[in-house]
Amino acid sequence: MKRPISADQDLIIRKGTQHDIPEMLRLFTSTIGTVCKDDYNREQLEAWQSGAENKERWKNVVKDQYVLIAEAGDQIVGFCTLDQGVYIDLLFVHKDYQRIGIASKLYTLIEQEALNGNKKHLTADVSKTAKLFFENRGFHVTAEQTVNVKGVDLTNYKMEKNLFT
C-alpha cells in the first residue's frame, strides 16, 4: 500500500546489499508489469520480466556495480545501479511511488558518483517508458535498438549524456 511521502520526507537512500536482491526482484517484475504496460505488449512484458530469473546476474549486479536503494519505511521503493562508473544498468521505482521524485533523487546521486570518478559521460539502454525521464536529464538517443529476449523483440534506446559540456 502506498504511503504518502515526498522525495525528501521519510525516504532513505543507502547502498544496496545482497540481502536486498529478493525485494529488488519483486520491484523489478512488478514495475515492468504495471508501469510499462502502455509501452509494451503482454508477451514483451513477460520476456522482460524473465530477467528476474537470472539470479546469478543479480548477485553480480550487487557485487560489481554501485547500487543505491531508496527505502520508505521498511520497503524498497526504488533502486538504481551504475556499472563501471558510466553505465546506468537499472533504474526502477515502485508503481505506487511514481512521480514524486524518487527516480530523480537516485539519478542525481548516480550522476554525482560518476562525476566523483571523473567520468566524462553516462550511458544507458532505456525503455520506451523511461525515455522521457532520461531526456529531461540531458540524455540524447544515440540509437534505437531492437533487443531480443527469449525470442521476443523489444524496442529500447541507447542514450548518452556528456557530463562535462
mmCIF file with all atom_site columns, C-alpha atoms in Angstrom:
data_model
loop_
_atom_site.group_PDB
_atom_site.id
_atom_site.type_symbol
_atom_site.label_atom_id
_atom_site.label_alt_id
_atom_site.label_comp_id
_atom_site.label_asym_id
_atom_site.label_entity_id
_atom_site.label_seq_id
_atom_site.pdbx_PDB_ins_code
_atom_site.Cartn_x
_atom_site.Cartn_y
_atom_site.Cartn_z
_atom_site.occupancy
_atom_site.B_iso_or_equiv
_atom_site.pdbx_formal_charge
_atom_site.auth_seq_id
_atom_site.auth_comp_id
_atom_site.auth_asym_id
_atom_site.auth_atom_id
_atom_site.pdbx_PDB_model_num
ATOM 1   C CA . MET A 1 1   ? 0.000  0.000   0.000   1.00 0.00 ? 1   MET A CA 1
ATOM 2   C CA . LYS A 1 2   ? 1.269  3.439   -0.892  1.00 0.00 ? 2   LYS A CA 1
ATOM 3   C CA . ARG A 1 3   ? 2.432  5.595   1.973   1.00 0.00 ? 3   ARG A CA 1
ATOM 4   C CA . PRO A 1 4   ? 2.186  9.323   1.284   1.00 0.00 ? 4   PRO A CA 1
ATOM 5   C CA . ILE A 1 5   ? 5.751  10.572  1.052   1.00 0.00 ? 5   ILE A CA 1
ATOM 6   C CA . SER A 1 6   ? 7.668  13.131  -0.871  1.00 0.00 ? 6   SER A CA 1
ATOM 7   C CA . ALA A 1 7   ? 11.126 12.590  -2.292  1.00 0.00 ? 7   ALA A CA 1
ATOM 8   C CA . ASP A 1 8   ? 12.657 14.212  0.790   1.00 0.00 ? 8   ASP A CA 1
ATOM 9   C CA . GLN A 1 9   ? 10.348 13.054  3.560   1.00 0.00 ? 9   GLN A CA 1
ATOM 10  C CA . ASP A 1 10  ? 10.552 9.549   5.020   1.00 0.00 ? 10  ASP A CA 1
ATOM 11  C CA . LEU A 1 11  ? 12.934 8.443   2.267   1.00 0.00 ? 11  LEU A CA 1
ATOM 12  C CA . ILE A 1 12  ? 16.287 6.847   2.978   1.00 0.00 ? 12  ILE A CA 1
ATOM 13  C CA . ILE A 1 13  ? 18.812 6.213   0.230   1.00 0.00 ? 13  ILE A CA 1
ATOM 14  C CA . ARG A 1 14  ? 21.541 3.712   1.003   1.00 0.00 ? 14  ARG A CA 1
ATOM 15  C CA . LYS A 1 15  ? 23.908 1.347   -0.735  1.00 0.00 ? 15  LYS A CA 1
ATOM 16  C CA . GLY A 1 16  ? 22.453 -1.977  -1.792  1.00 0.00 ? 16  GLY A CA 1
ATOM 17  C CA . THR A 1 17  ? 23.491 -5.349  -0.392  1.00 0.00 ? 17  THR A CA 1
ATOM 18  C CA . GLN A 1 18  ? 22.954 -8.992  -1.352  1.00 0.00 ? 18  GLN A CA 1
ATOM 19  C CA . HIS A 1 19  ? 20.094 -9.081  1.180   1.00 0.00 ? 19  HIS A CA 1
ATOM 20  C CA . ASP A 1 20  ? 18.157 -6.601  -0.986  1.00 0.00 ? 20  ASP A CA 1
ATOM 21  C CA . ILE A 1 21  ? 18.017 -8.869  -4.040  1.00 0.00 ? 21  ILE A CA 1
ATOM 22  C CA . PRO A 1 22  ? 14.674 -10.617 -3.342  1.00 0.00 ? 22  PRO A CA 1
ATOM 23  C CA . GLU A 1 23  ? 12.867 -7.303  -2.848  1.00 0.00 ? 23  GLU A CA 1
ATOM 24  C CA . MET A 1 24  ? 14.668 -5.744  -5.834  1.00 0.00 ? 24  MET A CA 1
ATOM 25  C CA . LEU A 1 25  ? 13.455 -8.648  -7.985  1.00 0.00 ? 25  LEU A CA 1
ATOM 26  C CA . ARG A 1 26  ? 9.865  -8.197  -6.818  1.00 0.00 ? 26  ARG A CA 1
ATOM 27  C CA . LEU A 1 27  ? 10.040 -4.463  -7.533  1.00 0.00 ? 27  LEU A CA 1
ATOM 28  C CA . PHE A 1 28  ? 11.639 -5.096  -10.945 1.00 0.00 ? 28  PHE A CA 1
ATOM 29  C CA . THR A 1 29  ? 8.932  -7.501  -12.131 1.00 0.00 ? 29  THR A CA 1
ATOM 30  C CA . SER A 1 30  ? 6.044  -5.572  -10.594 1.00 0.00 ? 30  SER A CA 1
ATOM 31  C CA . THR A 1 31  ? 7.153  -2.241  -12.050 1.00 0.00 ? 31  THR A CA 1
ATOM 32  C CA . ILE A 1 32  ? 7.618  -3.674  -15.536 1.00 0.00 ? 32  ILE A CA 1
ATOM 33  C CA . GLY A 1 33  ? 4.187  -5.319  -15.402 1.00 0.00 ? 33  GLY A CA 1
ATOM 34  C CA . THR A 1 34  ? 2.362  -2.173  -14.289 1.00 0.00 ? 34  THR A CA 1
ATOM 35  C CA . VAL A 1 35  ? 4.290  0.975   -15.175 1.00 0.00 ? 35  VAL A CA 1
ATOM 36  C CA . CYS A 1 36  ? 5.459  -0.202  -18.619 1.00 0.00 ? 36  CYS A CA 1
ATOM 37  C CA . LYS A 1 37  ? 2.212  -1.837  -19.756 1.00 0.00 ? 37  LYS A CA 1
ATOM 38  C CA . ASP A 1 38  ? 1.226  1.049   -22.034 1.00 0.00 ? 38  ASP A CA 1
ATOM 39  C CA . ASP A 1 39  ? 4.500  0.855   -23.976 1.00 0.00 ? 39  ASP A CA 1
ATOM 40  C CA . TYR A 1 40  ? 4.934  -2.910  -24.434 1.00 0.00 ? 40  TYR A CA 1
ATOM 41  C CA . ASN A 1 41  ? 2.548  -5.793  -25.093 1.00 0.00 ? 41  ASN A CA 1
ATOM 42  C CA . ARG A 1 42  ? 1.991  -8.679  -22.670 1.00 0.00 ? 42  ARG A CA 1
ATOM 43  C CA . GLU A 1 43  ? 4.457  -11.003 -24.410 1.00 0.00 ? 43  GLU A CA 1
ATOM 44  C CA . GLN A 1 44  ? 7.154  -8.303  -24.319 1.00 0.00 ? 44  GLN A CA 1
ATOM 45  C CA . LEU A 1 45  ? 6.495  -7.527  -20.647 1.00 0.00 ? 45  LEU A CA 1
ATOM 46  C CA . GLU A 1 46  ? 6.751  -11.198 -19.712 1.00 0.00 ? 46  GLU A CA 1
ATOM 47  C CA . ALA A 1 47  ? 10.000 -11.607 -21.657 1.00 0.00 ? 47  ALA A CA 1
ATOM 48  C CA . TRP A 1 48  ? 11.464 -8.526  -19.954 1.00 0.00 ? 48  TRP A CA 1
ATOM 49  C CA . GLN A 1 49  ? 10.310 -9.690  -16.529 1.00 0.00 ? 49  GLN A CA 1
ATOM 50  C CA . SER A 1 50  ? 12.073 -13.017 -17.125 1.00 0.00 ? 50  SER A CA 1
ATOM 51  C CA . GLY A 1 51  ? 15.317 -11.156 -16.396 1.00 0.00 ? 51  GLY A CA 1
ATOM 52  C CA . ALA A 1 52  ? 14.484 -11.731 -12.738 1.00 0.00 ? 52  ALA A CA 1
ATOM 53  C CA . GLU A 1 53  ? 15.078 -15.456 -13.243 1.00 0.00 ? 53  GLU A CA 1
ATOM 54  C CA . ASN A 1 54  ? 18.833 -14.986 -13.698 1.00 0.00 ? 54  ASN A CA 1
ATOM 55  C CA . LYS A 1 55  ? 19.761 -14.919 -10.010 1.00 0.00 ? 55  LYS A CA 1
ATOM 56  C CA . GLU A 1 56  ? 23.493 -15.030 -10.767 1.00 0.00 ? 56  GLU A CA 1
ATOM 57  C CA . ARG A 1 57  ? 23.238 -11.812 -12.791 1.00 0.00 ? 57  ARG A CA 1
ATOM 58  C CA . TRP A 1 58  ? 21.518 -10.050 -9.892  1.00 0.00 ? 58  TRP A CA 1
ATOM 59  C CA . LYS A 1 59  ? 24.152 -11.256 -7.422  1.00 0.00 ? 59  LYS A CA 1
ATOM 60  C CA . ASN A 1 60  ? 26.801 -9.854  -9.765  1.00 0.00 ? 60  ASN A CA 1
ATOM 61  C CA . VAL A 1 61  ? 24.932 -6.558  -10.087 1.00 0.00 ? 61  VAL A CA 1
ATOM 62  C CA . VAL A 1 62  ? 25.057 -6.040  -6.328  1.00 0.00 ? 62  VAL A CA 1
ATOM 63  C CA . LYS A 1 63  ? 28.637 -7.320  -6.078  1.00 0.00 ? 63  LYS A CA 1
ATOM 64  C CA . ASP A 1 64  ? 30.142 -5.426  -9.023  1.00 0.00 ? 64  ASP A CA 1
ATOM 65  C CA . GLN A 1 65  ? 28.032 -2.304  -9.511  1.00 0.00 ? 65  GLN A CA 1
ATOM 66  C CA . TYR A 1 66  ? 27.351 0.818   -7.478  1.00 0.00 ? 66  TYR A CA 1
ATOM 67  C CA . VAL A 1 67  ? 23.827 0.129   -6.209  1.00 0.00 ? 67  VAL A CA 1
ATOM 68  C CA . LEU A 1 68  ? 21.578 2.655   -4.496  1.00 0.00 ? 68  LEU A CA 1
ATOM 69  C CA . ILE A 1 69  ? 18.376 1.638   -2.728  1.00 0.00 ? 69  ILE A CA 1
ATOM 70  C CA . ALA A 1 70  ? 15.532 4.025   -1.871  1.00 0.00 ? 70  ALA A CA 1
ATOM 71  C CA . GLU A 1 71  ? 13.501 2.963   1.152   1.00 0.00 ? 71  GLU A CA 1
ATOM 72  C CA . ALA A 1 72  ? 10.288 4.326   2.600   1.00 0.00 ? 72  ALA A CA 1
ATOM 73  C CA . GLY A 1 73  ? 9.656  2.781   5.967   1.00 0.00 ? 73  GLY A CA 1
ATOM 74  C CA . ASP A 1 74  ? 10.912 -0.777  5.682   1.00 0.00 ? 74  ASP A CA 1
ATOM 75  C CA . GLN A 1 75  ? 10.049 -1.131  1.977   1.00 0.00 ? 75  GLN A CA 1
ATOM 76  C CA . ILE A 1 76  ? 12.323 -0.722  -1.019  1.00 0.00 ? 76  ILE A CA 1
ATOM 77  C CA . VAL A 1 77  ? 10.556 1.795   -3.273  1.00 0.00 ? 77  VAL A CA 1
ATOM 78  C CA . GLY A 1 78  ? 13.297 2.224   -5.868  1.00 0.00 ? 78  GLY A CA 1
ATOM 79  C CA . PHE A 1 79  ? 16.812 1.345   -6.919  1.00 0.00 ? 79  PHE A CA 1
ATOM 80  C CA . CYS A 1 80  ? 19.436 2.427   -9.415  1.00 0.00 ? 80  CYS A CA 1
ATOM 81  C CA . THR A 1 81  ? 22.721 0.815   -10.434 1.00 0.00 ? 81  THR A CA 1
ATOM 82  C CA . LEU A 1 82  ? 25.862 2.166   -12.064 1.00 0.00 ? 82  LEU A CA 1
ATOM 83  C CA . ASP A 1 83  ? 28.171 -0.247  -13.862 1.00 0.00 ? 83  ASP A CA 1
ATOM 84  C CA . GLN A 1 84  ? 31.874 0.607   -14.318 1.00 0.00 ? 84  GLN A CA 1
ATOM 85  C CA . GLY A 1 85  ? 31.163 4.193   -13.315 1.00 0.00 ? 85  GLY A CA 1
ATOM 86  C CA . VAL A 1 86  ? 29.486 5.106   -16.625 1.00 0.00 ? 86  VAL A CA 1
ATOM 87  C CA . TYR A 1 87  ? 26.548 2.786   -17.460 1.00 0.00 ? 87  TYR A CA 1
ATOM 88  C CA . ILE A 1 88  ? 23.174 3.078   -15.739 1.00 0.00 ? 88  ILE A CA 1
ATOM 89  C CA . ASP A 1 89  ? 22.144 -0.561  -15.818 1.00 0.00 ? 89  ASP A CA 1
ATOM 90  C CA . LEU A 1 90  ? 18.928 -0.474  -13.790 1.00 0.00 ? 90  LEU A CA 1
ATOM 91  C CA . LEU A 1 91  ? 16.597 2.284   -12.579 1.00 0.00 ? 91  LEU A CA 1
ATOM 92  C CA . PHE A 1 92  ? 13.232 1.221   -11.212 1.00 0.00 ? 92  PHE A CA 1
ATOM 93  C CA . VAL A 1 93  ? 10.700 2.851   -8.887  1.00 0.00 ? 93  VAL A CA 1
ATOM 94  C CA . HIS A 1 94  ? 7.785  1.032   -7.281  1.00 0.00 ? 94  HIS A CA 1
ATOM 95  C CA . LYS A 1 95  ? 4.465  1.536   -9.086  1.00 0.00 ? 95  LYS A CA 1
ATOM 96  C CA . ASP A 1 96  ? 2.900  3.181   -6.023  1.00 0.00 ? 96  ASP A CA 1
ATOM 97  C CA . TYR A 1 97  ? 5.754  5.685   -5.664  1.00 0.00 ? 97  TYR A CA 1
ATOM 98  C CA . GLN A 1 98  ? 5.944  7.071   -9.205  1.00 0.00 ? 98  GLN A CA 1
ATOM 99  C CA . ARG A 1 99  ? 6.221  10.795  -9.942  1.00 0.00 ? 99  ARG A CA 1
ATOM 100 C CA . ILE A 1 100 ? 7.246  12.001  -6.501  1.00 0.00 ? 100 ILE A CA 1
ATOM 101 C CA . GLY A 1 101 ? 10.942 12.472  -7.222  1.00 0.00 ? 101 GLY A CA 1
ATOM 102 C CA . ILE A 1 102 ? 12.478 9.150   -6.181  1.00 0.00 ? 102 ILE A CA 1
ATOM 103 C CA . ALA A 1 103 ? 13.954 8.354   -9.615  1.00 0.00 ? 103 ALA A CA 1
ATOM 104 C CA . SER A 1 104 ? 15.294 11.912  -9.846  1.00 0.00 ? 104 SER A CA 1
ATOM 105 C CA . LYS A 1 105 ? 16.943 11.641  -6.451  1.00 0.00 ? 105 LYS A CA 1
ATOM 106 C CA . LEU A 1 106 ? 18.501 8.261   -7.293  1.00 0.00 ? 106 LEU A CA 1
ATOM 107 C CA . TYR A 1 107 ? 19.679 9.524   -10.669 1.00 0.00 ? 107 TYR A CA 1
ATOM 108 C CA . THR A 1 108 ? 21.243 12.665  -9.171  1.00 0.00 ? 108 THR A CA 1
ATOM 109 C CA . LEU A 1 109 ? 23.280 10.554  -6.743  1.00 0.00 ? 109 LEU A CA 1
ATOM 110 C CA . ILE A 1 110 ? 24.342 8.175   -9.524  1.00 0.00 ? 110 ILE A CA 1
ATOM 111 C CA . GLU A 1 111 ? 25.463 11.103  -11.676 1.00 0.00 ? 111 GLU A CA 1
ATOM 112 C CA . GLN A 1 112 ? 27.394 12.513  -8.723  1.00 0.00 ? 112 GLN A CA 1
ATOM 113 C CA . GLU A 1 113 ? 29.153 9.155   -8.315  1.00 0.00 ? 113 GLU A CA 1
ATOM 114 C CA . ALA A 1 114 ? 30.191 9.291   -11.984 1.00 0.00 ? 114 ALA A CA 1
ATOM 115 C CA . LEU A 1 115 ? 31.431 12.867  -11.565 1.00 0.00 ? 115 LEU A CA 1
ATOM 116 C CA . ASN A 1 116 ? 33.368 11.882  -8.435  1.00 0.00 ? 116 ASN A CA 1
ATOM 117 C CA . GLY A 1 117 ? 35.074 9.238   -10.574 1.00 0.00 ? 117 GLY A CA 1
ATOM 118 C CA . ASN A 1 118 ? 35.949 11.885  -13.188 1.00 0.00 ? 118 ASN A CA 1
ATOM 119 C CA . LYS A 1 119 ? 33.781 10.175  -15.789 1.00 0.00 ? 119 LYS A CA 1
ATOM 120 C CA . LYS A 1 120 ? 33.061 12.229  -18.894 1.00 0.00 ? 120 LYS A CA 1
ATOM 121 C CA . HIS A 1 121 ? 29.729 10.690  -19.843 1.00 0.00 ? 121 HIS A CA 1
ATOM 122 C CA . LEU A 1 122 ? 26.924 8.378   -18.764 1.00 0.00 ? 122 LEU A CA 1
ATOM 123 C CA . THR A 1 123 ? 25.150 5.815   -20.939 1.00 0.00 ? 123 THR A CA 1
ATOM 124 C CA . ALA A 1 124 ? 22.008 3.732   -20.549 1.00 0.00 ? 124 ALA A CA 1
ATOM 125 C CA . ASP A 1 125 ? 19.812 1.384   -22.539 1.00 0.00 ? 125 ASP A CA 1
ATOM 126 C CA . VAL A 1 126 ? 16.417 2.904   -21.868 1.00 0.00 ? 126 VAL A CA 1
ATOM 127 C CA . SER A 1 127 ? 12.883 1.575   -22.273 1.00 0.00 ? 127 SER A CA 1
ATOM 128 C CA . LYS A 1 128 ? 10.168 3.462   -24.127 1.00 0.00 ? 128 LYS A CA 1
ATOM 129 C CA . THR A 1 129 ? 8.678  4.169   -20.703 1.00 0.00 ? 129 THR A CA 1
ATOM 130 C CA . ALA A 1 130 ? 11.848 5.767   -19.286 1.00 0.00 ? 130 ALA A CA 1
ATOM 131 C CA . LYS A 1 131 ? 12.984 7.644   -22.399 1.00 0.00 ? 131 LYS A CA 1
ATOM 132 C CA . LEU A 1 132 ? 11.398 10.978  -21.474 1.00 0.00 ? 132 LEU A CA 1
ATOM 133 C CA . PHE A 1 133 ? 12.802 10.790  -17.925 1.00 0.00 ? 133 PHE A CA 1
ATOM 134 C CA . PHE A 1 134 ? 16.329 10.447  -19.319 1.00 0.00 ? 134 PHE A CA 1
ATOM 135 C CA . GLU A 1 135 ? 15.803 13.126  -21.961 1.00 0.00 ? 135 GLU A CA 1
ATOM 136 C CA . ASN A 1 136 ? 14.705 15.507  -19.216 1.00 0.00 ? 136 ASN A CA 1
ATOM 137 C CA . ARG A 1 137 ? 18.061 14.906  -17.517 1.00 0.00 ? 137 ARG A CA 1
ATOM 138 C CA . GLY A 1 138 ? 20.112 15.808  -20.573 1.00 0.00 ? 138 GLY A CA 1
ATOM 139 C CA . PHE A 1 139 ? 20.469 12.416  -22.260 1.00 0.00 ? 139 PHE A CA 1
ATOM 140 C CA . HIS A 1 140 ? 20.093 12.064  -26.012 1.00 0.00 ? 140 HIS A CA 1
ATOM 141 C CA . VAL A 1 141 ? 19.309 8.994   -28.104 1.00 0.00 ? 141 VAL A CA 1
ATOM 142 C CA . THR A 1 142 ? 22.312 7.631   -29.960 1.00 0.00 ? 142 THR A CA 1
ATOM 143 C CA . ALA A 1 143 ? 20.423 4.617   -31.383 1.00 0.00 ? 143 ALA A CA 1
ATOM 144 C CA . GLU A 1 144 ? 17.037 2.949   -31.374 1.00 0.00 ? 144 GLU A CA 1
ATOM 145 C CA . GLN A 1 145 ? 17.568 -0.751  -30.718 1.00 0.00 ? 145 GLN A CA 1
ATOM 146 C CA . THR A 1 146 ? 15.648 -3.975  -31.022 1.00 0.00 ? 146 THR A CA 1
ATOM 147 C CA . VAL A 1 147 ? 16.629 -6.348  -28.252 1.00 0.00 ? 147 VAL A CA 1
ATOM 148 C CA . ASN A 1 148 ? 15.597 -9.985  -28.459 1.00 0.00 ? 148 ASN A CA 1
ATOM 149 C CA . VAL A 1 149 ? 14.730 -11.542 -25.110 1.00 0.00 ? 149 VAL A CA 1
ATOM 150 C CA . LYS A 1 150 ? 13.704 -15.198 -25.164 1.00 0.00 ? 150 LYS A CA 1
ATOM 151 C CA . GLY A 1 151 ? 12.618 -14.901 -28.790 1.00 0.00 ? 151 GLY A CA 1
ATOM 152 C CA . VAL A 1 152 ? 10.635 -11.694 -28.239 1.00 0.00 ? 152 VAL A CA 1
ATOM 153 C CA . ASP A 1 153 ? 11.694 -8.348  -29.751 1.00 0.00 ? 153 ASP A CA 1
ATOM 154 C CA . LEU A 1 154 ? 11.626 -5.259  -27.527 1.00 0.00 ? 154 LEU A CA 1
ATOM 155 C CA . THR A 1 155 ? 12.456 -1.718  -28.588 1.00 0.00 ? 155 THR A CA 1
ATOM 156 C CA . ASN A 1 156 ? 14.691 0.402   -26.401 1.00 0.00 ? 156 ASN A CA 1
ATOM 157 C CA . TYR A 1 157 ? 17.107 3.282   -26.835 1.00 0.00 ? 157 TYR A CA 1
ATOM 158 C CA . LYS A 1 158 ? 20.826 3.619   -26.353 1.00 0.00 ? 158 LYS A CA 1
ATOM 159 C CA . MET A 1 159 ? 21.198 7.001   -24.676 1.00 0.00 ? 159 MET A CA 1
ATOM 160 C CA . GLU A 1 160 ? 24.153 9.100   -23.592 1.00 0.00 ? 160 GLU A CA 1
ATOM 161 C CA . LYS A 1 161 ? 24.810 12.233  -21.589 1.00 0.00 ? 161 LYS A CA 1
ATOM 162 C CA . ASN A 1 162 ? 28.031 14.230  -21.661 1.00 0.00 ? 162 ASN A CA 1
ATOM 163 C CA . LEU A 1 163 ? 28.878 15.289  -18.126 1.00 0.00 ? 163 LEU A CA 1
ATOM 164 C CA . PHE A 1 164 ? 31.431 17.976  -19.000 1.00 0.00 ? 164 PHE A CA 1
ATOM 165 C CA . THR A 1 165 ? 29.948 20.267  -21.639 1.00 0.00 ? 165 THR A CA 1
#
